[in-house]
PDB file of C-alpha atoms in Angstrom:
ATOM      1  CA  UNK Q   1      92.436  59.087 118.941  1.00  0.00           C
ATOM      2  CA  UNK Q   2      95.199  61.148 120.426  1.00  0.00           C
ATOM      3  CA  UNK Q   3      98.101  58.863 117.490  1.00  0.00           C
ATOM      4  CA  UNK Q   4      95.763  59.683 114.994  1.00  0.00           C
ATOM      5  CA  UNK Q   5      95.572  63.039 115.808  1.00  0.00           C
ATOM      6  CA  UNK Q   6      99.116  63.498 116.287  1.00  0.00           C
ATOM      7  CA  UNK Q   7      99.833  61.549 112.776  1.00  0.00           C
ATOM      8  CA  UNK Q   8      97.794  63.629 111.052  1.00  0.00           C
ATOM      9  CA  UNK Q   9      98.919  67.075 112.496  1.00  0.00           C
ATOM     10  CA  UNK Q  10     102.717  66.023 111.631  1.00  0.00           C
ATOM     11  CA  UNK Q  11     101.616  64.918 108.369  1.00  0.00           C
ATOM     12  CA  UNK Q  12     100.346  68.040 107.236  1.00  0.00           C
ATOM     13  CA  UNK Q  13     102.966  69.887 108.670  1.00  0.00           C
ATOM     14  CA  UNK Q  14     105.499  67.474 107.142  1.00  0.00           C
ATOM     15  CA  UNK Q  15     103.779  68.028 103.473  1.00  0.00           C
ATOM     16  CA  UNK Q  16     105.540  71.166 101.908  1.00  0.00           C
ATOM     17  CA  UNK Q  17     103.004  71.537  98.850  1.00  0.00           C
ATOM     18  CA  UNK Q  18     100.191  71.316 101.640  1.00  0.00           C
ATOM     19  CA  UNK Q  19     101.460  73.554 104.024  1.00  0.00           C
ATOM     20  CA  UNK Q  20     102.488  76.528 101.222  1.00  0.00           C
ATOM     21  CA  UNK Q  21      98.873  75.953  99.594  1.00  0.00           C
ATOM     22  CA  UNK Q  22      97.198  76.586 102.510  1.00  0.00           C
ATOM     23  CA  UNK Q  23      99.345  80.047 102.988  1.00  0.00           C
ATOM     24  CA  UNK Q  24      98.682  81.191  98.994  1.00  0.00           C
ATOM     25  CA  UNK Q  25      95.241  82.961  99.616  1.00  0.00           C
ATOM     26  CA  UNK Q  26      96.661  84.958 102.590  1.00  0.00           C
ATOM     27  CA  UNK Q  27      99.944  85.993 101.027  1.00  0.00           C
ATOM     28  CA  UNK Q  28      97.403  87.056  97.543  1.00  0.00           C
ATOM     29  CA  UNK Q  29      95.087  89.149  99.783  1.00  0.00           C
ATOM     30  CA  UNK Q  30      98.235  90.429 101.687  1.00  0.00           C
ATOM     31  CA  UNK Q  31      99.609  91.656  98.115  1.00  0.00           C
ATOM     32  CA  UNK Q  32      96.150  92.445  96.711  1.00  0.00           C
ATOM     33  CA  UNK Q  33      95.626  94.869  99.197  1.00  0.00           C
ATOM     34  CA  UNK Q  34      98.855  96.048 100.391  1.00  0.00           C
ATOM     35  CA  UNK Q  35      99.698  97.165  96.703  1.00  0.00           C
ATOM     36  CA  UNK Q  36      96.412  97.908  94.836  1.00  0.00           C
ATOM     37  CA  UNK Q  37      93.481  98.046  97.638  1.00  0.00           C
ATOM     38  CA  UNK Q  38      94.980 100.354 100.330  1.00  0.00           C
ATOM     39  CA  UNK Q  39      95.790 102.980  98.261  1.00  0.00           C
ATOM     40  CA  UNK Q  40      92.076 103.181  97.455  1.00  0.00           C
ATOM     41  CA  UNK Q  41      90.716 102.606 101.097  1.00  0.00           C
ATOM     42  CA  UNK Q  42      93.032 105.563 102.195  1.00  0.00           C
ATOM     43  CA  UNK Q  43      91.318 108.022  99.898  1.00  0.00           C
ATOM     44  CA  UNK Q  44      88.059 106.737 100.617  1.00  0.00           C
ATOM     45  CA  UNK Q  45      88.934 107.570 104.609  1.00  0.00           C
ATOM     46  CA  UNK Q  46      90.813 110.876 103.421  1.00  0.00           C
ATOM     47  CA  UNK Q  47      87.725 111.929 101.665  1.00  0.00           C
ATOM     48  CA  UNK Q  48      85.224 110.804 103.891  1.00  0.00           C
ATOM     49  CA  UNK Q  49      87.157 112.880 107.178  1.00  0.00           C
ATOM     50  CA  UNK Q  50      89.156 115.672 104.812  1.00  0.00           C
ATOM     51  CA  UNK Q  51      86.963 117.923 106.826  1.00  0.00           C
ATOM     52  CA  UNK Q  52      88.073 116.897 110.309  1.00  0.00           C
ATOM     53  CA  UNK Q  53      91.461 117.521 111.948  1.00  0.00           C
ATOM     54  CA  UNK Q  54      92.413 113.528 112.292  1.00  0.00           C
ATOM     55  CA  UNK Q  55      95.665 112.259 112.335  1.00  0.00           C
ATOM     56  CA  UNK Q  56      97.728 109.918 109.809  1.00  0.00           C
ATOM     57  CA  UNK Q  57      97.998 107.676 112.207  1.00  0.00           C
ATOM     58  CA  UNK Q  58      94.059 107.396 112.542  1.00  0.00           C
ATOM     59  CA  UNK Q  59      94.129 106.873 108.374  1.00  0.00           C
ATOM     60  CA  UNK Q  60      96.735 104.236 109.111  1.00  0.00           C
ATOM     61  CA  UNK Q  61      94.758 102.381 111.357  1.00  0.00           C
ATOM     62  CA  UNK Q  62      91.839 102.366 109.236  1.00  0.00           C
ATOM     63  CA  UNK Q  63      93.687 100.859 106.849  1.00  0.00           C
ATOM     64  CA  UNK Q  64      95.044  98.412 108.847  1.00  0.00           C
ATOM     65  CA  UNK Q  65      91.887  97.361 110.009  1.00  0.00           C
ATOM     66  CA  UNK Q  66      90.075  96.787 106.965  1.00  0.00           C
ATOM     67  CA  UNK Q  67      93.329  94.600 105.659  1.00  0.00           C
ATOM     68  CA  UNK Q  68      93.839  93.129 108.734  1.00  0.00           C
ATOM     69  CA  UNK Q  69      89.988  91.621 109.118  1.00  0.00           C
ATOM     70  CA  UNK Q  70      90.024  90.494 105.293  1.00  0.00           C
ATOM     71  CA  UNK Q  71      93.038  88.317 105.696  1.00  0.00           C
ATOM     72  CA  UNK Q  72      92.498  86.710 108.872  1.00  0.00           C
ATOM     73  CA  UNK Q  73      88.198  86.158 107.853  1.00  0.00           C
ATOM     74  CA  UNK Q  74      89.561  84.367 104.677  1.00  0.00           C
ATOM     75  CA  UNK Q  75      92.542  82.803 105.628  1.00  0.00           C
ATOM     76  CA  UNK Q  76      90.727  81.112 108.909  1.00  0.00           C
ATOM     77  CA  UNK Q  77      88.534  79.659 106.020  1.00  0.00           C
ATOM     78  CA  UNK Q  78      91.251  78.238 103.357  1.00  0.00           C
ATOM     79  CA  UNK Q  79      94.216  77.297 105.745  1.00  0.00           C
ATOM     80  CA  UNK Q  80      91.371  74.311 107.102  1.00  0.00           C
ATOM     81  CA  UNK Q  81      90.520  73.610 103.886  1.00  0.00           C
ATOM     82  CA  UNK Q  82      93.741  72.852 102.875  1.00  0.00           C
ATOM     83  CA  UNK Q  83      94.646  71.009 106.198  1.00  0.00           C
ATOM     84  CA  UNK Q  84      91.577  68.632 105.856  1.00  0.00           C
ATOM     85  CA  UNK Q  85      92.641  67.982 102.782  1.00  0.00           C
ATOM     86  CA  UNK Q  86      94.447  64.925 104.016  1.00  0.00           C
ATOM     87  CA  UNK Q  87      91.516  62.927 104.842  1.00  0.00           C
ATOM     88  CA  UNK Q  88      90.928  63.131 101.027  1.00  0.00           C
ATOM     89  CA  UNK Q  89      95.080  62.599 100.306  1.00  0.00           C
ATOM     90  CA  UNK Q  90      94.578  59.294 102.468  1.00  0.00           C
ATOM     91  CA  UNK Q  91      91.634  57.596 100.439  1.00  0.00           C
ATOM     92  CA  UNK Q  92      93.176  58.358  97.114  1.00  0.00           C
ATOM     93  CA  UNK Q  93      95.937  56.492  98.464  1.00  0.00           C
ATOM     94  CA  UNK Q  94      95.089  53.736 100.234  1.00  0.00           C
ATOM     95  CA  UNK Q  95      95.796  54.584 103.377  1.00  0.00           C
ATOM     96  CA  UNK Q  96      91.850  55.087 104.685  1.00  0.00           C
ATOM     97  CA  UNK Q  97      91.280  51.284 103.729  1.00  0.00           C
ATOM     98  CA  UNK Q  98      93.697  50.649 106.141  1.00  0.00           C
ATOM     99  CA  UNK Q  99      92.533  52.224 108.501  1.00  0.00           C
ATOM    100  CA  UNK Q 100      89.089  50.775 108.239  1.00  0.00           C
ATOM    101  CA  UNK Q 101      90.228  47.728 108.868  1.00  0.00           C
ATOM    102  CA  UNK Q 102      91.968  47.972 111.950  1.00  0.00           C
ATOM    103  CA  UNK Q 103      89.799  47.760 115.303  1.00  0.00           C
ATOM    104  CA  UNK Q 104      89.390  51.368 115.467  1.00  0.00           C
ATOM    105  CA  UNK Q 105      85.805  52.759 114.908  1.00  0.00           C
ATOM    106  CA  UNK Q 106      85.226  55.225 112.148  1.00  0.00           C
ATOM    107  CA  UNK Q 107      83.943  57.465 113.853  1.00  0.00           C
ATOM    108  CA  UNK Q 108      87.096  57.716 115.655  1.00  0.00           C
ATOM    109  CA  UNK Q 109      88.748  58.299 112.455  1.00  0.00           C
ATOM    110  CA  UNK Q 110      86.346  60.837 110.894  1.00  0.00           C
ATOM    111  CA  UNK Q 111      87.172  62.775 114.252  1.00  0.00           C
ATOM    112  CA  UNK Q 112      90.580  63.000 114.102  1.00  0.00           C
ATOM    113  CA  UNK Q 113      90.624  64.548 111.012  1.00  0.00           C
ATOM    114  CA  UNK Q 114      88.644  67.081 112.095  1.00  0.00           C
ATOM    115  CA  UNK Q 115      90.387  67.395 115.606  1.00  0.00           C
ATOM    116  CA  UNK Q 116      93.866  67.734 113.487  1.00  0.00           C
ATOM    117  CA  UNK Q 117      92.509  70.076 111.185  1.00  0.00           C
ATOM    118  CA  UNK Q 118      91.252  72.125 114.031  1.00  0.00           C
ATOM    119  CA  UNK Q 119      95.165  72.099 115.570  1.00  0.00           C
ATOM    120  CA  UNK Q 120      96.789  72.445 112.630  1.00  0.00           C
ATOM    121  CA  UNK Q 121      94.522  75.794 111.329  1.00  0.00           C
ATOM    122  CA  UNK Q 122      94.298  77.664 114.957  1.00  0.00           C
ATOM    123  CA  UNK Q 123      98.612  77.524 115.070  1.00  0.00           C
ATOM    124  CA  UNK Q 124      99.103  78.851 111.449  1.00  0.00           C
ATOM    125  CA  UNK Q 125      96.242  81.425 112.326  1.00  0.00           C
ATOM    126  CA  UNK Q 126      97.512  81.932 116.004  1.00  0.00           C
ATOM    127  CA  UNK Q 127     100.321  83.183 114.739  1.00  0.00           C
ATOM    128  CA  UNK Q 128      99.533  85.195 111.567  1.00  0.00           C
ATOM    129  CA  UNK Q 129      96.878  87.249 114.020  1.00  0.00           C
ATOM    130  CA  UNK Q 130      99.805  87.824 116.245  1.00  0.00           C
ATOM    131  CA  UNK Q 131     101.556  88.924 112.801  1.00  0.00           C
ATOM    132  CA  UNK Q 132      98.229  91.412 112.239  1.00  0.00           C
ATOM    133  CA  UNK Q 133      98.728  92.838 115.385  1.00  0.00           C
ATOM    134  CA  UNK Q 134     102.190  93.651 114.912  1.00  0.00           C
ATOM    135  CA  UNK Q 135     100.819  95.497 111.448  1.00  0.00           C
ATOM    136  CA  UNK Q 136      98.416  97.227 113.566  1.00  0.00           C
ATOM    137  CA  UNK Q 137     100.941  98.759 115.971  1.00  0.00           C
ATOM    138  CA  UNK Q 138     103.300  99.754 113.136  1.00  0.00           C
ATOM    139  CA  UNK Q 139     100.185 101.605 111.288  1.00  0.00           C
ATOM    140  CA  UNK Q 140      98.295 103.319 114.178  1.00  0.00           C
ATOM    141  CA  UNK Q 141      97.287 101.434 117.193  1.00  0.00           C
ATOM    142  CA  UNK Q 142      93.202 101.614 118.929  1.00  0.00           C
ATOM    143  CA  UNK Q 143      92.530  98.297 119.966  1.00  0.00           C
ATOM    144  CA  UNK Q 144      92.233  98.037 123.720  1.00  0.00           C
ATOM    145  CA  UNK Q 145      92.594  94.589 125.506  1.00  0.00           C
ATOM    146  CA  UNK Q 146      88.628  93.307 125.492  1.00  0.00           C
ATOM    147  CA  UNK Q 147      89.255  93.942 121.598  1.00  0.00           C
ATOM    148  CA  UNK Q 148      92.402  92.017 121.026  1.00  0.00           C
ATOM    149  CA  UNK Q 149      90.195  89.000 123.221  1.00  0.00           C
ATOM    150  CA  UNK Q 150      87.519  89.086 120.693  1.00  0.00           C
ATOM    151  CA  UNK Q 151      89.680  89.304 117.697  1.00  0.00           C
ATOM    152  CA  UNK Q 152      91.481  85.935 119.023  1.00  0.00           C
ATOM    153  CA  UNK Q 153      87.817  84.363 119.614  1.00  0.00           C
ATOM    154  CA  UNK Q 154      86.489  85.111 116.487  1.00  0.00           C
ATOM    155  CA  UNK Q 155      89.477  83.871 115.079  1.00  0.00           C
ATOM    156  CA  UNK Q 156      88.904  80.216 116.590  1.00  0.00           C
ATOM    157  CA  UNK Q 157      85.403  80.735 116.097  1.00  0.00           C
ATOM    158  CA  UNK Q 158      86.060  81.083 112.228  1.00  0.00           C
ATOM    159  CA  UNK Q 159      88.630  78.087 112.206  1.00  0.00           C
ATOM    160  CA  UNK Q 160      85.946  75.905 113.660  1.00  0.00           C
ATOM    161  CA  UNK Q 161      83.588  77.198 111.249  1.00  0.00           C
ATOM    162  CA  UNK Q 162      85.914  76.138 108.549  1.00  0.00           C
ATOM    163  CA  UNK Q 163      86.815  72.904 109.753  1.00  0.00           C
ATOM    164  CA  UNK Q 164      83.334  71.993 110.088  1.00  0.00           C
ATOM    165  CA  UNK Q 165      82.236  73.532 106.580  1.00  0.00           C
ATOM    166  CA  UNK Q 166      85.751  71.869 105.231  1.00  0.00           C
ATOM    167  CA  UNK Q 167      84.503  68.366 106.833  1.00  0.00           C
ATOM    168  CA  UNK Q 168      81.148  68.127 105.275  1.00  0.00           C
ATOM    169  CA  UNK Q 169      82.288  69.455 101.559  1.00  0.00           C
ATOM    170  CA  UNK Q 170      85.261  66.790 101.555  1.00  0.00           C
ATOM    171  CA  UNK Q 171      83.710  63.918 103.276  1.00  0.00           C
ATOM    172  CA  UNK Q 172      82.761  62.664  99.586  1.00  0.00           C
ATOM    173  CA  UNK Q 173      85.751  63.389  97.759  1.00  0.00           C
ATOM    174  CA  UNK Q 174      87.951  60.401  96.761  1.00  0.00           C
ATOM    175  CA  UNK Q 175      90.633  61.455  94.415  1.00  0.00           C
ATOM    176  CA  UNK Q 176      93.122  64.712  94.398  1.00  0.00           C
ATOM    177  CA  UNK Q 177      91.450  65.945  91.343  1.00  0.00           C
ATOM    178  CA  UNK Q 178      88.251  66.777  93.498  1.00  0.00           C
ATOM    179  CA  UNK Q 179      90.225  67.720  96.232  1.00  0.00           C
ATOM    180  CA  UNK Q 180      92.408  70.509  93.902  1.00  0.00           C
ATOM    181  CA  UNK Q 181      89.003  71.584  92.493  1.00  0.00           C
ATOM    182  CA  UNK Q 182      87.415  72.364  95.890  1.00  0.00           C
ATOM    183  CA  UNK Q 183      90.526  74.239  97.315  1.00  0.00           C
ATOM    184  CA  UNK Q 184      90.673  76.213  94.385  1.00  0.00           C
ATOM    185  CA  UNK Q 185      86.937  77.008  94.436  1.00  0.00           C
ATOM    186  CA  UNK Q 186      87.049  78.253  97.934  1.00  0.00           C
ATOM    187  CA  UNK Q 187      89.624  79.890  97.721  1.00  0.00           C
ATOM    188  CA  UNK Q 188      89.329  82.049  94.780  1.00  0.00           C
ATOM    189  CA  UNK Q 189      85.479  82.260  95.545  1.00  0.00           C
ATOM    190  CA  UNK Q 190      85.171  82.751  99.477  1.00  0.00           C
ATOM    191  CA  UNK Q 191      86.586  85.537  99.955  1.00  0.00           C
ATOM    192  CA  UNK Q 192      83.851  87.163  97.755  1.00  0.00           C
ATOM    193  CA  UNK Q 193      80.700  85.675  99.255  1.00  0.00           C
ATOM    194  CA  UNK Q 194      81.999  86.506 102.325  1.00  0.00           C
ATOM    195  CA  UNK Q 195      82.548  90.283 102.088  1.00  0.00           C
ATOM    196  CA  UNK Q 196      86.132  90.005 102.593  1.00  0.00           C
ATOM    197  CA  UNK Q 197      87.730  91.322  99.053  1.00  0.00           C
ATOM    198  CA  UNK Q 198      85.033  94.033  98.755  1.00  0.00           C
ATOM    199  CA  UNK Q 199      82.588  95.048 101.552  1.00  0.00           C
ATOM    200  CA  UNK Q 200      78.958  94.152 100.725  1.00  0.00           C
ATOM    201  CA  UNK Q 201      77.977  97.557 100.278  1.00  0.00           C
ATOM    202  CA  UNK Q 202      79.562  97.650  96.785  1.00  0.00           C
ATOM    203  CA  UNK Q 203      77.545  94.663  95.449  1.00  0.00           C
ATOM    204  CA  UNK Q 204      74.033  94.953  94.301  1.00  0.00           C
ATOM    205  CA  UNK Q 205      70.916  94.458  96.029  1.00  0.00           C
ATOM    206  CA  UNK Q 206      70.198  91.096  95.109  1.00  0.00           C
ATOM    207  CA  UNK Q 207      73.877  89.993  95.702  1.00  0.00           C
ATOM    208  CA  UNK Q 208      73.796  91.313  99.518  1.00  0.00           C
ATOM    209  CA  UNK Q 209      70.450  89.308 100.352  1.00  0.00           C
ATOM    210  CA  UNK Q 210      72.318  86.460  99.118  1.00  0.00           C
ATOM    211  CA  UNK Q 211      75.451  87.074 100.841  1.00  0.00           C
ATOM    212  CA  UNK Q 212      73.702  88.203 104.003  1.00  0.00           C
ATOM    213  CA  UNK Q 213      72.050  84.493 103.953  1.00  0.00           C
ATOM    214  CA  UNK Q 214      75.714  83.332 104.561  1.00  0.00           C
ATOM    215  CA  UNK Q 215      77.077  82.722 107.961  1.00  0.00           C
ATOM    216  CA  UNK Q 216      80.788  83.596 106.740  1.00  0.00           C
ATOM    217  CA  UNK Q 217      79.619  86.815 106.384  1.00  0.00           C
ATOM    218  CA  UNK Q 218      78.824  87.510 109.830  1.00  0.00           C
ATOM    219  CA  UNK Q 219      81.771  86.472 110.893  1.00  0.00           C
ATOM    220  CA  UNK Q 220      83.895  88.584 108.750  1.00  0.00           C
ATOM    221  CA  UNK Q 221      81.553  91.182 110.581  1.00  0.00           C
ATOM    222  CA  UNK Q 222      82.992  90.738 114.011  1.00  0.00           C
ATOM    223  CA  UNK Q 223      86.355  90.899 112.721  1.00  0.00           C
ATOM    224  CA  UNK Q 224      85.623  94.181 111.490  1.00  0.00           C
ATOM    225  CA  UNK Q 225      83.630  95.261 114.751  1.00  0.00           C
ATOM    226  CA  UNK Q 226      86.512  93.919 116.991  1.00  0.00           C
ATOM    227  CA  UNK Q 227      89.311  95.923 114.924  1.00  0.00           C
ATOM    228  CA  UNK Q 228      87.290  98.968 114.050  1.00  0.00           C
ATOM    229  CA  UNK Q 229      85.627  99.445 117.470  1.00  0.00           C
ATOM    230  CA  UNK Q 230      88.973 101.563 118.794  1.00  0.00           C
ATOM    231  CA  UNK Q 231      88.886 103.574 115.838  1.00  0.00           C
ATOM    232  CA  UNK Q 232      85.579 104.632 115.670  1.00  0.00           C
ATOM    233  CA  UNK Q 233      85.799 105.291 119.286  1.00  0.00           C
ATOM    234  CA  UNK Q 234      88.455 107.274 118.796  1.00  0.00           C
ATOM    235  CA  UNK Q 235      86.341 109.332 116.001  1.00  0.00           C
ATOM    236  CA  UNK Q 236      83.731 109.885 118.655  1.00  0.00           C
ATOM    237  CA  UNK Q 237      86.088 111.843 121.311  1.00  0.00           C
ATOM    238  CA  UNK Q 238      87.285 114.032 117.965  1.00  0.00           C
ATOM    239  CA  UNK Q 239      83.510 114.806 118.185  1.00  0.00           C
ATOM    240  CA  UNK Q 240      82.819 113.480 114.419  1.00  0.00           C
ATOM    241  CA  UNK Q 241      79.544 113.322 113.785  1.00  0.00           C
ATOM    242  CA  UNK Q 242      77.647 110.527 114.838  1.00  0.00           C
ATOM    243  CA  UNK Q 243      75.758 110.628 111.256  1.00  0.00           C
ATOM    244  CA  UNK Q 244      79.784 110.312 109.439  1.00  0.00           C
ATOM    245  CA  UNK Q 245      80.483 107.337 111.769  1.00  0.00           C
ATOM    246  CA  UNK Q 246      77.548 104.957 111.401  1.00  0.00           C
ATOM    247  CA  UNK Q 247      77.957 105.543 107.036  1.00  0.00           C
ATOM    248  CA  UNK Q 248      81.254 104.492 107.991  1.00  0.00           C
ATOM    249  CA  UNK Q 249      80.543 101.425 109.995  1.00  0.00           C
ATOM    250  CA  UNK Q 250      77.802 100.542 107.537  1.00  0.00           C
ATOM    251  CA  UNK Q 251      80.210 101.107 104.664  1.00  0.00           C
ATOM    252  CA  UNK Q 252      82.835  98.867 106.162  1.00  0.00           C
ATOM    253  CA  UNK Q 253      80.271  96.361 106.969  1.00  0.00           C
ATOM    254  CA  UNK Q 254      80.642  96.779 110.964  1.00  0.00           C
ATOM    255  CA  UNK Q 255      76.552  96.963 110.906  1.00  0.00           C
ATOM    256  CA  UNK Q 256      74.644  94.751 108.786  1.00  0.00           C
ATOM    257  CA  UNK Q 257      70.932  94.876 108.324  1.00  0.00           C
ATOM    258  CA  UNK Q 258      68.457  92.200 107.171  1.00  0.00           C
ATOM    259  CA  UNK Q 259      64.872  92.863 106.666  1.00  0.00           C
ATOM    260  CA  UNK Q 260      65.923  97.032 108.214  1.00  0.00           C
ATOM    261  CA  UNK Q 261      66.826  95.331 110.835  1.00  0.00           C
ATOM    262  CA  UNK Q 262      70.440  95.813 112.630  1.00  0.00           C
ATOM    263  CA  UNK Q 263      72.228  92.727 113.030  1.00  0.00           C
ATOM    264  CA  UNK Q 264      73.839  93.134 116.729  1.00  0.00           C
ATOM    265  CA  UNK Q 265      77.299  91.861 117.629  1.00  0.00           C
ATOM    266  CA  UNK Q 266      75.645  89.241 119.850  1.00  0.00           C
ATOM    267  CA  UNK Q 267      73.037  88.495 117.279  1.00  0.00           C
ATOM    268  CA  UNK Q 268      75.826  87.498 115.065  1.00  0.00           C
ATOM    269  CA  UNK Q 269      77.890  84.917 117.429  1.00  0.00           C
ATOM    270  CA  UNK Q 270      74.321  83.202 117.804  1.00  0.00           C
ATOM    271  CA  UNK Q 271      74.406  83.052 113.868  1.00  0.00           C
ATOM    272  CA  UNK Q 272      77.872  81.467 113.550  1.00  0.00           C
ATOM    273  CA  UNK Q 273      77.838  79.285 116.963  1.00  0.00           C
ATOM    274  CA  UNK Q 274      73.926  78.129 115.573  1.00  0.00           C
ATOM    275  CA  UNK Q 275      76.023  77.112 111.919  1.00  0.00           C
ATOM    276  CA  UNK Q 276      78.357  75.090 113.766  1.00  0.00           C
ATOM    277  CA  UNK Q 277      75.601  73.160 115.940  1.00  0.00           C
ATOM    278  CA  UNK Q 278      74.470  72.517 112.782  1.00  0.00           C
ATOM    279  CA  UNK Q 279      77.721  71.777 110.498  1.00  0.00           C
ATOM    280  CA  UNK Q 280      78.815  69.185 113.676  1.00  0.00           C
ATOM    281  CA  UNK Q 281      74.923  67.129 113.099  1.00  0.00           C
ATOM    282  CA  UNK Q 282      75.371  67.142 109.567  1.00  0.00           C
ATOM    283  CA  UNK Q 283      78.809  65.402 109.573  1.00  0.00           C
ATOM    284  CA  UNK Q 284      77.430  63.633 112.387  1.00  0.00           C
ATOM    285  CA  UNK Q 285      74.787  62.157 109.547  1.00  0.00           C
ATOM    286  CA  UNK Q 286      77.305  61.699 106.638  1.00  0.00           C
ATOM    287  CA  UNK Q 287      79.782  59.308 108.843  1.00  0.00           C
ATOM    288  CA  UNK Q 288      76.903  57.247 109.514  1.00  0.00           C
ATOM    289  CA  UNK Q 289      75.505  57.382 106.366  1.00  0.00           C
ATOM    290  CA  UNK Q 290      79.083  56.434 104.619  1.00  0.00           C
ATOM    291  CA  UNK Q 291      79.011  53.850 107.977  1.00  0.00           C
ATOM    292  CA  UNK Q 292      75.772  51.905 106.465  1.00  0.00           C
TER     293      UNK Q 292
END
C-alpha cells in the first residue's frame, strides 16, 4: 500500500501536463475575479454600507473573502480530479493489467489511488490556502485563530469530498478521451452548481432548490462563514444594523435556507461528513462490483 501510494503521488507530481491542469481552474477564477468580479463586489459592499463610516480596509476584506472562499471551494474540487486522473492514465495504458496480476488485492489498489489523490490535493491546497491568507492580510485582515482552524478543516473536508466524488465518477473511465471530458466538465461546470462563480442568490428559484440539493454547496458555505465571520463581526461593533448584516450574509450565501429553514454551520458539516459516509460505500460497491 504505502509503494503504491508513494508511486502514485510522485507520478502525478512528476507529470507536468497533470500537475498545470489541475492548477488552470484556480489561476481562471484568480483572474476572473481579480480583474472583472472584484470591481463589482466592491460596489456592491460600497453601496450596501455608503451610509456607514467603515473603512477601506473593511471593503478590502470583503473582497478578499468572497475571492478567497471561491477559489479554494473550487479548486479543493478540480485539483483531485485532476490528481485521480491517473488511475484512469494507468488503464489506458496498460499499466492497471499489471497490476492486477500481481499478488496484490484490488482493493488495495483502488485505495491507493484514492489515498494518493488525497496527498497529492491537501499539499497543492495546503499551500494555496496559506497563499489566501497572505491575500487576506495584504487586503484587510478579521480572521481570528478558531477561524483560520476552520478554514484549514473545511479545506480537507472539501479535498476528501472531492477525492471521493472524483473516485466514483472515474472508476469507469478507460481511455483519456473520457478522462479529458470529465475534467473539463467539472471544471468549467462546478464552480457554478456550487455557488462559487456567483452566489446562489443571483440564480432563480428553481435553480437554488436544485443547487441547495448539492452537498458542494454547503461546503462552499463554510468557507464563506469561516472567512466572513471576522468581518461581519467587525460590522456589529460599528453598530450596523443587524437587519444590513443578515441581507449581507444571506446575499453572500453565509446563511442558506431550505424549506424557510436556516441551514446552521453544524447542520452543514453533518451534510458534507453524511456525503462522504456515503461517497466511501458507494466506491466501496463499484470495486466489488468491477471485482465480480
Amino acid at each position: 500500500m504505502i509503494s503504491l501510494v508513494k508511486r502514485n503521488v510522485k507520478l502525478y507530481f512528476k507529470d507536468k501536463g497533470m500537475f498545470l491542469t489541475s492548477l488552470i481552474t484556480p489561476i481562471i477564477l484568480l483572474v476572473l475575479y481579480g480583474t472583472f468580479l472584484s470591481g463589482t463586489y466592491r460596489s456592491i459592499f460600497e453601496d450596501s454600507l455608503s451610509i456607514f463610516n467603515v473603512s477601506s480596509s473593511l471593503i478590502d476584506g470583503c473582497v478578499a473573502a468572497q475571492l478567497v472562499s471561491s477559489l479554494l471551494a473550487v479548486s479543493c474540487i478540480t485539483v483531485s480530479f485532476c490528481s485521480n486522473l491517473l488511475m484512469v492514465q494507468d488503464k489506458a495504458n496498460g499499466i492497471r493489467m499489471d497490476l492486477d496480476i500481481t499478488p496484490i488485492k484490488k482493493s488495495t489498489i483502488a485505495l491507493s489511488y484514492s489515498i494518493a489523490t488525497f496527498i497529492s490535493s491537501v499539499l497543492i491546497n495546503i499551500v494555496a490556502t496559506f497563499i489566501c491568507l497572505g491575500y487576506m492580510k495584504y487586503m484587510g485582515w478579521y480572521l481570528s485563530i478558531i477561524d483560520i482552524i476552520s478554514l484549514f478543516v473545511d479545506v480537507i473536508l472539501l479535498v476528501l469530498f472531492g477525492t471521493l466524488l472524483s473516485s466514483c465518477i472515474t472508476f469507469p473511465l478507460s481511455t483519456q478521451g473520457q478522462a479529458s471530458a470529465v475534467g473539463t466538465i467539472i471544471s468549467a461546470g462546478y464552480g457554478f452548481i456550487c455557488g462559487a462563480y456567483m452566489p446562489i442568490s443571483q440564480f432563480s428559484t428553481a435553480v437554488q432548490k436544485v443547487i441547495l440539493c448539492l452537498p458542494g454547496t454547503y461546503g462552499t458555505s463554510l468557507l464563506r462563514n469561516h472567512c466572513f465571520n471576522g468581518i461581519f463581526k467587525e460590522m456589529k461593533s460599528l453598530n450596523i444594523p443587524f437587519e444590513l448584516i443578515q441581507s449581507l450574509k444571506k446575499s453572500m450565501d453565509c446563511d442558506l435556507t431550505v424549506f424557510d429553514h436556516l441551514i446552521e454551520v453544524n447542520t452543514m458539516y453533518i451534510i458534507v461528513i453524511g456525503t462522504l459516509m456515503g461517497l466511501t460505500v458507494i466506491y466501496i460497491l463499484l470495486n466489488r462490483k468491477g471485482k465480480k
